[in-house]
Coordinates of C-alpha atoms in Angstrom, one line a residue:
X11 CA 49.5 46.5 -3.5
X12 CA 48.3 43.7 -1.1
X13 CA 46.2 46.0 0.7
X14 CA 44.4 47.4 -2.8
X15 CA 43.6 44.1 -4.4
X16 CA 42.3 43.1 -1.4
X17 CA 39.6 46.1 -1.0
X18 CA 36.9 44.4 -2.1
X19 CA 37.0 41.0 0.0
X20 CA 37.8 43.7 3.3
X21 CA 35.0 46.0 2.8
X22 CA 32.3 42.6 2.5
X23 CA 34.0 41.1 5.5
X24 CA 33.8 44.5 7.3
X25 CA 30.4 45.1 6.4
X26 CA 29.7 41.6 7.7
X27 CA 31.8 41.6 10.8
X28 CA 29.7 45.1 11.9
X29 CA 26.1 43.3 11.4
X30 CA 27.5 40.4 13.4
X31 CA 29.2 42.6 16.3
X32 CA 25.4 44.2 16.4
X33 CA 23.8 41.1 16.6
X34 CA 26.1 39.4 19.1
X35 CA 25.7 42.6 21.2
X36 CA 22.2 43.0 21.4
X37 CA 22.2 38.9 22.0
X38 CA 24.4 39.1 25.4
X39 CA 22.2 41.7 26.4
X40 CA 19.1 40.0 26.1
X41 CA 20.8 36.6 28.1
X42 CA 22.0 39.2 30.7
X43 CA 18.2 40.6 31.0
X44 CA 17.1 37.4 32.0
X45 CA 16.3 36.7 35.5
X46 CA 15.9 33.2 36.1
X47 CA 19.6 31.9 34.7
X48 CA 18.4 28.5 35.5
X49 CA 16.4 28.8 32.2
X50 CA 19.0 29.9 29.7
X51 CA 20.0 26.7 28.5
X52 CA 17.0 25.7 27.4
X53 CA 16.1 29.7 26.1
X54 CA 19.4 29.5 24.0
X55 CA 21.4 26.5 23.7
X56 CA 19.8 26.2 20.3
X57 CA 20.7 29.6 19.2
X58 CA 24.4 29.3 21.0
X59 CA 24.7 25.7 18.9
X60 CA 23.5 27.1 15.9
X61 CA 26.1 30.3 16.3
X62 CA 29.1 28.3 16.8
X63 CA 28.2 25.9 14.0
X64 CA 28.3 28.9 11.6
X65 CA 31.3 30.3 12.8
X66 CA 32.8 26.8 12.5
X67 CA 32.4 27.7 8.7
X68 CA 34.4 31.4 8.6
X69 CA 37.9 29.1 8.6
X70 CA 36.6 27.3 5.2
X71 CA 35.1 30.2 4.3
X72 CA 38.6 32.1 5.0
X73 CA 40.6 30.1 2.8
X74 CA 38.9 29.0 0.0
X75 CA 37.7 33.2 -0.6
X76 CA 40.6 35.0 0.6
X77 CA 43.6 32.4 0.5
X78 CA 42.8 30.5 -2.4
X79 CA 42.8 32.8 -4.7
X80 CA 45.0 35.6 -3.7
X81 CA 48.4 33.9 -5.6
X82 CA 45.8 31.6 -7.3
X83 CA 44.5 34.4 -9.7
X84 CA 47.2 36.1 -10.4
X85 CA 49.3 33.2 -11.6
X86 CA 45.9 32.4 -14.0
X87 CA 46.2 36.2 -15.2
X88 CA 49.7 36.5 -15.5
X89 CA 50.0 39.7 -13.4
X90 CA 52.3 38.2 -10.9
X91 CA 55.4 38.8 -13.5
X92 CA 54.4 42.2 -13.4
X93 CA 56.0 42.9 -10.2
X94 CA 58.4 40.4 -10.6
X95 CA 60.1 42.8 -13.4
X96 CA 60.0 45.1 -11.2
X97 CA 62.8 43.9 -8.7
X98 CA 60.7 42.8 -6.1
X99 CA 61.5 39.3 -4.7
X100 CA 59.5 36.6 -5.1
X101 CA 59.7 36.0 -1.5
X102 CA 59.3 39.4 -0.3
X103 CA 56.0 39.4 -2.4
X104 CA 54.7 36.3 -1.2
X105 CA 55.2 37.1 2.6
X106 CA 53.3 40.6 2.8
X107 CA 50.7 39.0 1.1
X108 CA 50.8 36.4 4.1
X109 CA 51.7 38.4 6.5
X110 CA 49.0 41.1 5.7
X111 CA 46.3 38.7 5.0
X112 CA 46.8 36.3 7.6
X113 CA 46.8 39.3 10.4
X114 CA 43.0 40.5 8.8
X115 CA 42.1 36.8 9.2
X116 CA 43.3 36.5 12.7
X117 CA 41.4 39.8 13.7
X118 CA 38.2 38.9 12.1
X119 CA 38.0 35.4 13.8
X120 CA 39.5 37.0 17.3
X121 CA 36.7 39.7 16.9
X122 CA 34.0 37.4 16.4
X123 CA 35.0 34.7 18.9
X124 CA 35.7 37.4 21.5
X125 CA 32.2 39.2 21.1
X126 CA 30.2 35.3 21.2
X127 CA 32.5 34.4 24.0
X128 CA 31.4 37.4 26.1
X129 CA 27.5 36.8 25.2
X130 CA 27.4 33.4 25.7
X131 CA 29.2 33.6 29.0
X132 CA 25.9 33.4 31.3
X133 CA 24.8 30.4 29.5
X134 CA 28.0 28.3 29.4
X135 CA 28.3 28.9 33.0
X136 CA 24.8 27.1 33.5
X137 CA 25.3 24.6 31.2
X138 CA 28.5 23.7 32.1
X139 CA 29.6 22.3 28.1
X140 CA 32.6 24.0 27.6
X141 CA 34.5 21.1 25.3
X142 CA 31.2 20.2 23.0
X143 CA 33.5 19.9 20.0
X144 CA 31.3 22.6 18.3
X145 CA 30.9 25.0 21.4
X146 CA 34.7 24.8 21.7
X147 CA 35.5 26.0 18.2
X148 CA 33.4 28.7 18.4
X149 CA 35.2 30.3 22.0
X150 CA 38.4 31.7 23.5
X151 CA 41.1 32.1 21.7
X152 CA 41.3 28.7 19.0
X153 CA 39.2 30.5 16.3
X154 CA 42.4 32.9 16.0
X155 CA 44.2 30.0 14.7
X156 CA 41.8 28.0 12.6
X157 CA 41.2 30.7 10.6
X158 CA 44.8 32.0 10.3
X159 CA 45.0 28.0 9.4
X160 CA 42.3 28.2 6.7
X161 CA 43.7 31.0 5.3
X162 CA 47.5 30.1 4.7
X163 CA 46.3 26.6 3.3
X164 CA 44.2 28.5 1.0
X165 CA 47.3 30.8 -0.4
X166 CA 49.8 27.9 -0.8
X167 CA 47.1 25.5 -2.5
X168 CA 46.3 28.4 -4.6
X169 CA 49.7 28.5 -5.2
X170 CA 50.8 24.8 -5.9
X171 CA 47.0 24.0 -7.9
X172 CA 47.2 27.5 -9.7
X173 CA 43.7 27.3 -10.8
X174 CA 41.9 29.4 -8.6
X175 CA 38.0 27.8 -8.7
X176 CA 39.6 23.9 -7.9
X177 CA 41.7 25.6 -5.3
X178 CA 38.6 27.1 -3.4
X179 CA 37.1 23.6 -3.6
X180 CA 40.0 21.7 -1.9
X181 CA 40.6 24.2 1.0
X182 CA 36.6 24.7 2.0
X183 CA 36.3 20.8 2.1
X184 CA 40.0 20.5 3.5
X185 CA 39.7 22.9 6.0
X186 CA 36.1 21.0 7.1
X187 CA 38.0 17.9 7.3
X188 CA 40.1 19.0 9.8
X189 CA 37.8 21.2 12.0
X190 CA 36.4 17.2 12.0
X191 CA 39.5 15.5 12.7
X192 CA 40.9 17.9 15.2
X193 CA 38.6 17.4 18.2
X194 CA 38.1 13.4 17.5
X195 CA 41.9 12.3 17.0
X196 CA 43.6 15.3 19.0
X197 CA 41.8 17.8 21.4
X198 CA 41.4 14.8 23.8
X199 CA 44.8 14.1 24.2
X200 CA 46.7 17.5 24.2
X201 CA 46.8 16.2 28.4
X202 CA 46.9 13.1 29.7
X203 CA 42.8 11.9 30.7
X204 CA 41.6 11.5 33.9
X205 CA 40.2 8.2 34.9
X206 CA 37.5 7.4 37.2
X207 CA 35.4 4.1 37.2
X208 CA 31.5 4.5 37.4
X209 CA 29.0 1.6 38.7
X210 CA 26.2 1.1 36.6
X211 CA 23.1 1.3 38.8
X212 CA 19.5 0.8 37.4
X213 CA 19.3 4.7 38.0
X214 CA 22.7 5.5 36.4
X215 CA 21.9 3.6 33.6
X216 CA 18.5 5.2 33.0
X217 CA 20.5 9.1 32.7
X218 CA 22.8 7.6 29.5
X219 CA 21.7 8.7 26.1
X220 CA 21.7 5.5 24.3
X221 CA 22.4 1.2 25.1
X222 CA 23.9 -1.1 22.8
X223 CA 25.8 0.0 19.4
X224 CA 25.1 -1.1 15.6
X225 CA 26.3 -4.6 16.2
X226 CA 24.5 -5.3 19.5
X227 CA 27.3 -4.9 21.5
X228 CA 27.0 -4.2 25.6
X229 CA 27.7 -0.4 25.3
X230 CA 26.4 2.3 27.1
X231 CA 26.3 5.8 25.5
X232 CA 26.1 9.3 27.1
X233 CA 27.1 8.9 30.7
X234 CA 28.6 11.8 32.3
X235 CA 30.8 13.7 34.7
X236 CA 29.8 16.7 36.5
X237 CA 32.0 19.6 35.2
X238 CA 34.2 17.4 32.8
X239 CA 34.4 16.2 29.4
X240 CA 33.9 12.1 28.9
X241 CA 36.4 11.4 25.6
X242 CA 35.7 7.8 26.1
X243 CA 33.7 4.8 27.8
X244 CA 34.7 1.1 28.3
X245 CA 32.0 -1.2 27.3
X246 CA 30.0 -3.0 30.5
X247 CA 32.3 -4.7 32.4
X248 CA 31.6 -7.5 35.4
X249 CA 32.9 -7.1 38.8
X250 CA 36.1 -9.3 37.4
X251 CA 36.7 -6.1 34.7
X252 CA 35.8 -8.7 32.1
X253 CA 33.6 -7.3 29.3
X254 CA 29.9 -8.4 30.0
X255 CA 29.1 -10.8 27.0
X256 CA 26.8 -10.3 23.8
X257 CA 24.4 -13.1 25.4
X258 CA 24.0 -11.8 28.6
X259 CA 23.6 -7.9 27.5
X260 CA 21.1 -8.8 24.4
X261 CA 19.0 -11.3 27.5
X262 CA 18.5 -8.0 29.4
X263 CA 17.7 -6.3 26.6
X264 CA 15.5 -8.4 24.7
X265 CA 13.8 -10.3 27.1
X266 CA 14.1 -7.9 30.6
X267 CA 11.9 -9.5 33.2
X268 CA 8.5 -7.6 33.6
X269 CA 9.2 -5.1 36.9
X270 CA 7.2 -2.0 35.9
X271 CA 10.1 -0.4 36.3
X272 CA 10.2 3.8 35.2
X273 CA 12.8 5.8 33.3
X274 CA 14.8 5.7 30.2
X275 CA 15.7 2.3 29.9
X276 CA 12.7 0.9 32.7
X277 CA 13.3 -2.7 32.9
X278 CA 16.1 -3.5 30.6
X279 CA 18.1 -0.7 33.7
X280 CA 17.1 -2.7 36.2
X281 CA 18.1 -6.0 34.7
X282 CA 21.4 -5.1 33.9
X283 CA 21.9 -3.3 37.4
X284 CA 21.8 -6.5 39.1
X285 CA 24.9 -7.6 37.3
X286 CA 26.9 -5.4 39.2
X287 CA 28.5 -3.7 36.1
X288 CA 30.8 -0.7 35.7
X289 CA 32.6 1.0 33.2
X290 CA 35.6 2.7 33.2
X291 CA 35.9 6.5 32.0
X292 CA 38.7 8.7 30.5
X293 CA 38.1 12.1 30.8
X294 CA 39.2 15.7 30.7
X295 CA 38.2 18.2 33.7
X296 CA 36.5 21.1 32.3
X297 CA 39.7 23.3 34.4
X298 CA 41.5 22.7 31.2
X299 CA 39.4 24.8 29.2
X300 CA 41.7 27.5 28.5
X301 CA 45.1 25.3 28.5
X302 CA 43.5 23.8 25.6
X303 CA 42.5 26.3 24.3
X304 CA 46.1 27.7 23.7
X305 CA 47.2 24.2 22.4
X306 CA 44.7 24.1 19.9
X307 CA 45.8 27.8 19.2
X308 CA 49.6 26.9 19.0
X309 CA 48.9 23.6 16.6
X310 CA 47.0 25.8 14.1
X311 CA 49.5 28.7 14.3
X312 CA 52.6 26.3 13.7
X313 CA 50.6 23.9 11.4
X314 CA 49.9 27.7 9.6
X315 CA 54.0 28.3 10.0
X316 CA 54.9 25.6 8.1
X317 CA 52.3 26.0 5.4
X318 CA 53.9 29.5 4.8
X319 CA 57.3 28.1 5.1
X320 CA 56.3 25.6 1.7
X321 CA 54.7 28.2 0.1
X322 CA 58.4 31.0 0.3
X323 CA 60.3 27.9 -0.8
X324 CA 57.8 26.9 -4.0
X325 CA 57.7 30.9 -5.0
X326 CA 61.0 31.0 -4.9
X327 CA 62.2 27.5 -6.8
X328 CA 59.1 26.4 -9.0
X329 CA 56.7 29.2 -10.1
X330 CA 57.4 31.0 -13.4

């Protein structure tokens, strides 16, 4: 019964998942065909970003148009007590649909990660960005759980809201929120951060993305670590690990004497080289890729657990 009302939703995802598998293929080949690796980065990166962005979406996408409305629309129709008169438990009927659902969501986002994994291999290895909070989503093994995630939220909010089109709403924007949340609040301590402290040179200075923050503060944005992820940056401190003050920084910044100085940040770099600043770093070696990658994998899958275990218990006590 699972298997036939879901005919519909499987054949479009199929249909989908082969145009994808065709693209993705003749995609690694072309990166592979390329001589000068040195060059992928800037041949791809946009195409890779833009790829793992859109699969970011297949978890919403998941729930809110196969989980939301599997129980969703057939408590609106009525059809569930249909098999309920016909001896078959509540729970029994709740947990194939799970179970049968949840194991096509896990093989579509396995597929999919699997075949973008394998093309973008020659360019991650050259770039060297393996925990971009997008570009991670989008590889190894996580998508497996975010979209078994997305879909078991989807089938127990269909089955608590049991309207099916405000259910679809609240999982696609739920399921965002997390994909959000996830790699800000958690992903950077799954294992405890390395910590290094870095002295901020004129030149060092000049490679950071931005200086300062919305408030003026002494801040320094964008410095990295070869081969690791930065998941956070003291403000400038002085050589007494004080902070360096708002007066000093906005001096250097404002009013940097004249040096003809180059680069990024020319003579504001300089000025505030002289300090003798540093900042201290957290960070998480990019060696971890994979064990966090089974974290994230083992969160979503017991998050998933316990969304299925609310769902048997609400079938079974409050749904008529």
């Amino acid at each position: 019964m699972s298997l036939r009302q879901f005919r519909i939703q499987a054949l479009v995802g199929a249909f989908l998942l082969v145009l994808t598998a065709i693209y993705l293929v003749r995609l690694g080949g072309d990166i592979r065909a390329v001589r000068d690796t040195s060059q992928l980065p800037s041949q791809y990166g946009q195409t890779m970003l833009f790829l793992a962005a859109g699969f970011g979406l297949v978890p919403a996408l998941v729930g809110a148009f196969w989980g939301a409305p599997l129980i969703a629309r057939e408590l609106e129709t009525g059809t569930h007590r249909l098999v309920w008169n016909q001896s078959v438990p509540r729970r029994r009927w709740l947990a194939v649909k799970l179970t049968v659902l949840g194991l096509a969501s896990m093989a579509v986002a396995g597929t999919l990660s699997a075949l973008l994994t394998w093309a973008a291999v020659p360019v991650d290895q050259v770039a060297g960005d393996r925990f971009s909070a997008i570009l991670f989503g989008a590889r190894g093994v996580a998508p497996i759980g975010y979209a078994v995630f997305g879909f078991t939220l989807g089938a127990v909010t269909g089955l608590l809201v049991r309207r099916t089109l405000p259910a679809m709403a609240m999982v696609f924007l739920a399921v965002i929120a997390v994909q959000v949340a996830v790699p800000n609040l958690l992903r950077p301590n799954y294992m405890p951060a390395e910590r290094v402290t870095v002295s901020m040179s004129a030149d060092t200075i000049n490679q950071a993305r931005a200086l300062g923050s919305i408030t003026g503060g002494p801040v320094v944005k964008g410095v990295e670590i070869p081969d690791a992820w930065v998941t956070n940056t003291s403000r400038l401190l002085t050589p007494d690990g004080r902070q360096l003050s708002d007066a000093a920084f906005d001096e250097c910044f404002n009013n940097a004497p004249k040096t003809g100085a180059t680069g990024r940040f020319g003579d504001t770099a300089v000025c505030l080289g002289k300090l003798d600043l540093h900042v201290d770093m957290a960070y998480q070696p990019n060696g971890r890729f994979w064990p966090f990658q089974w974290i994230e994998l083992a969160l979503h899958l017991g998050i998933s657990a316990l969304l299925a275990a609310v769902g048997l218990w609400r079938v079974q006590r409050r749904v008529s």
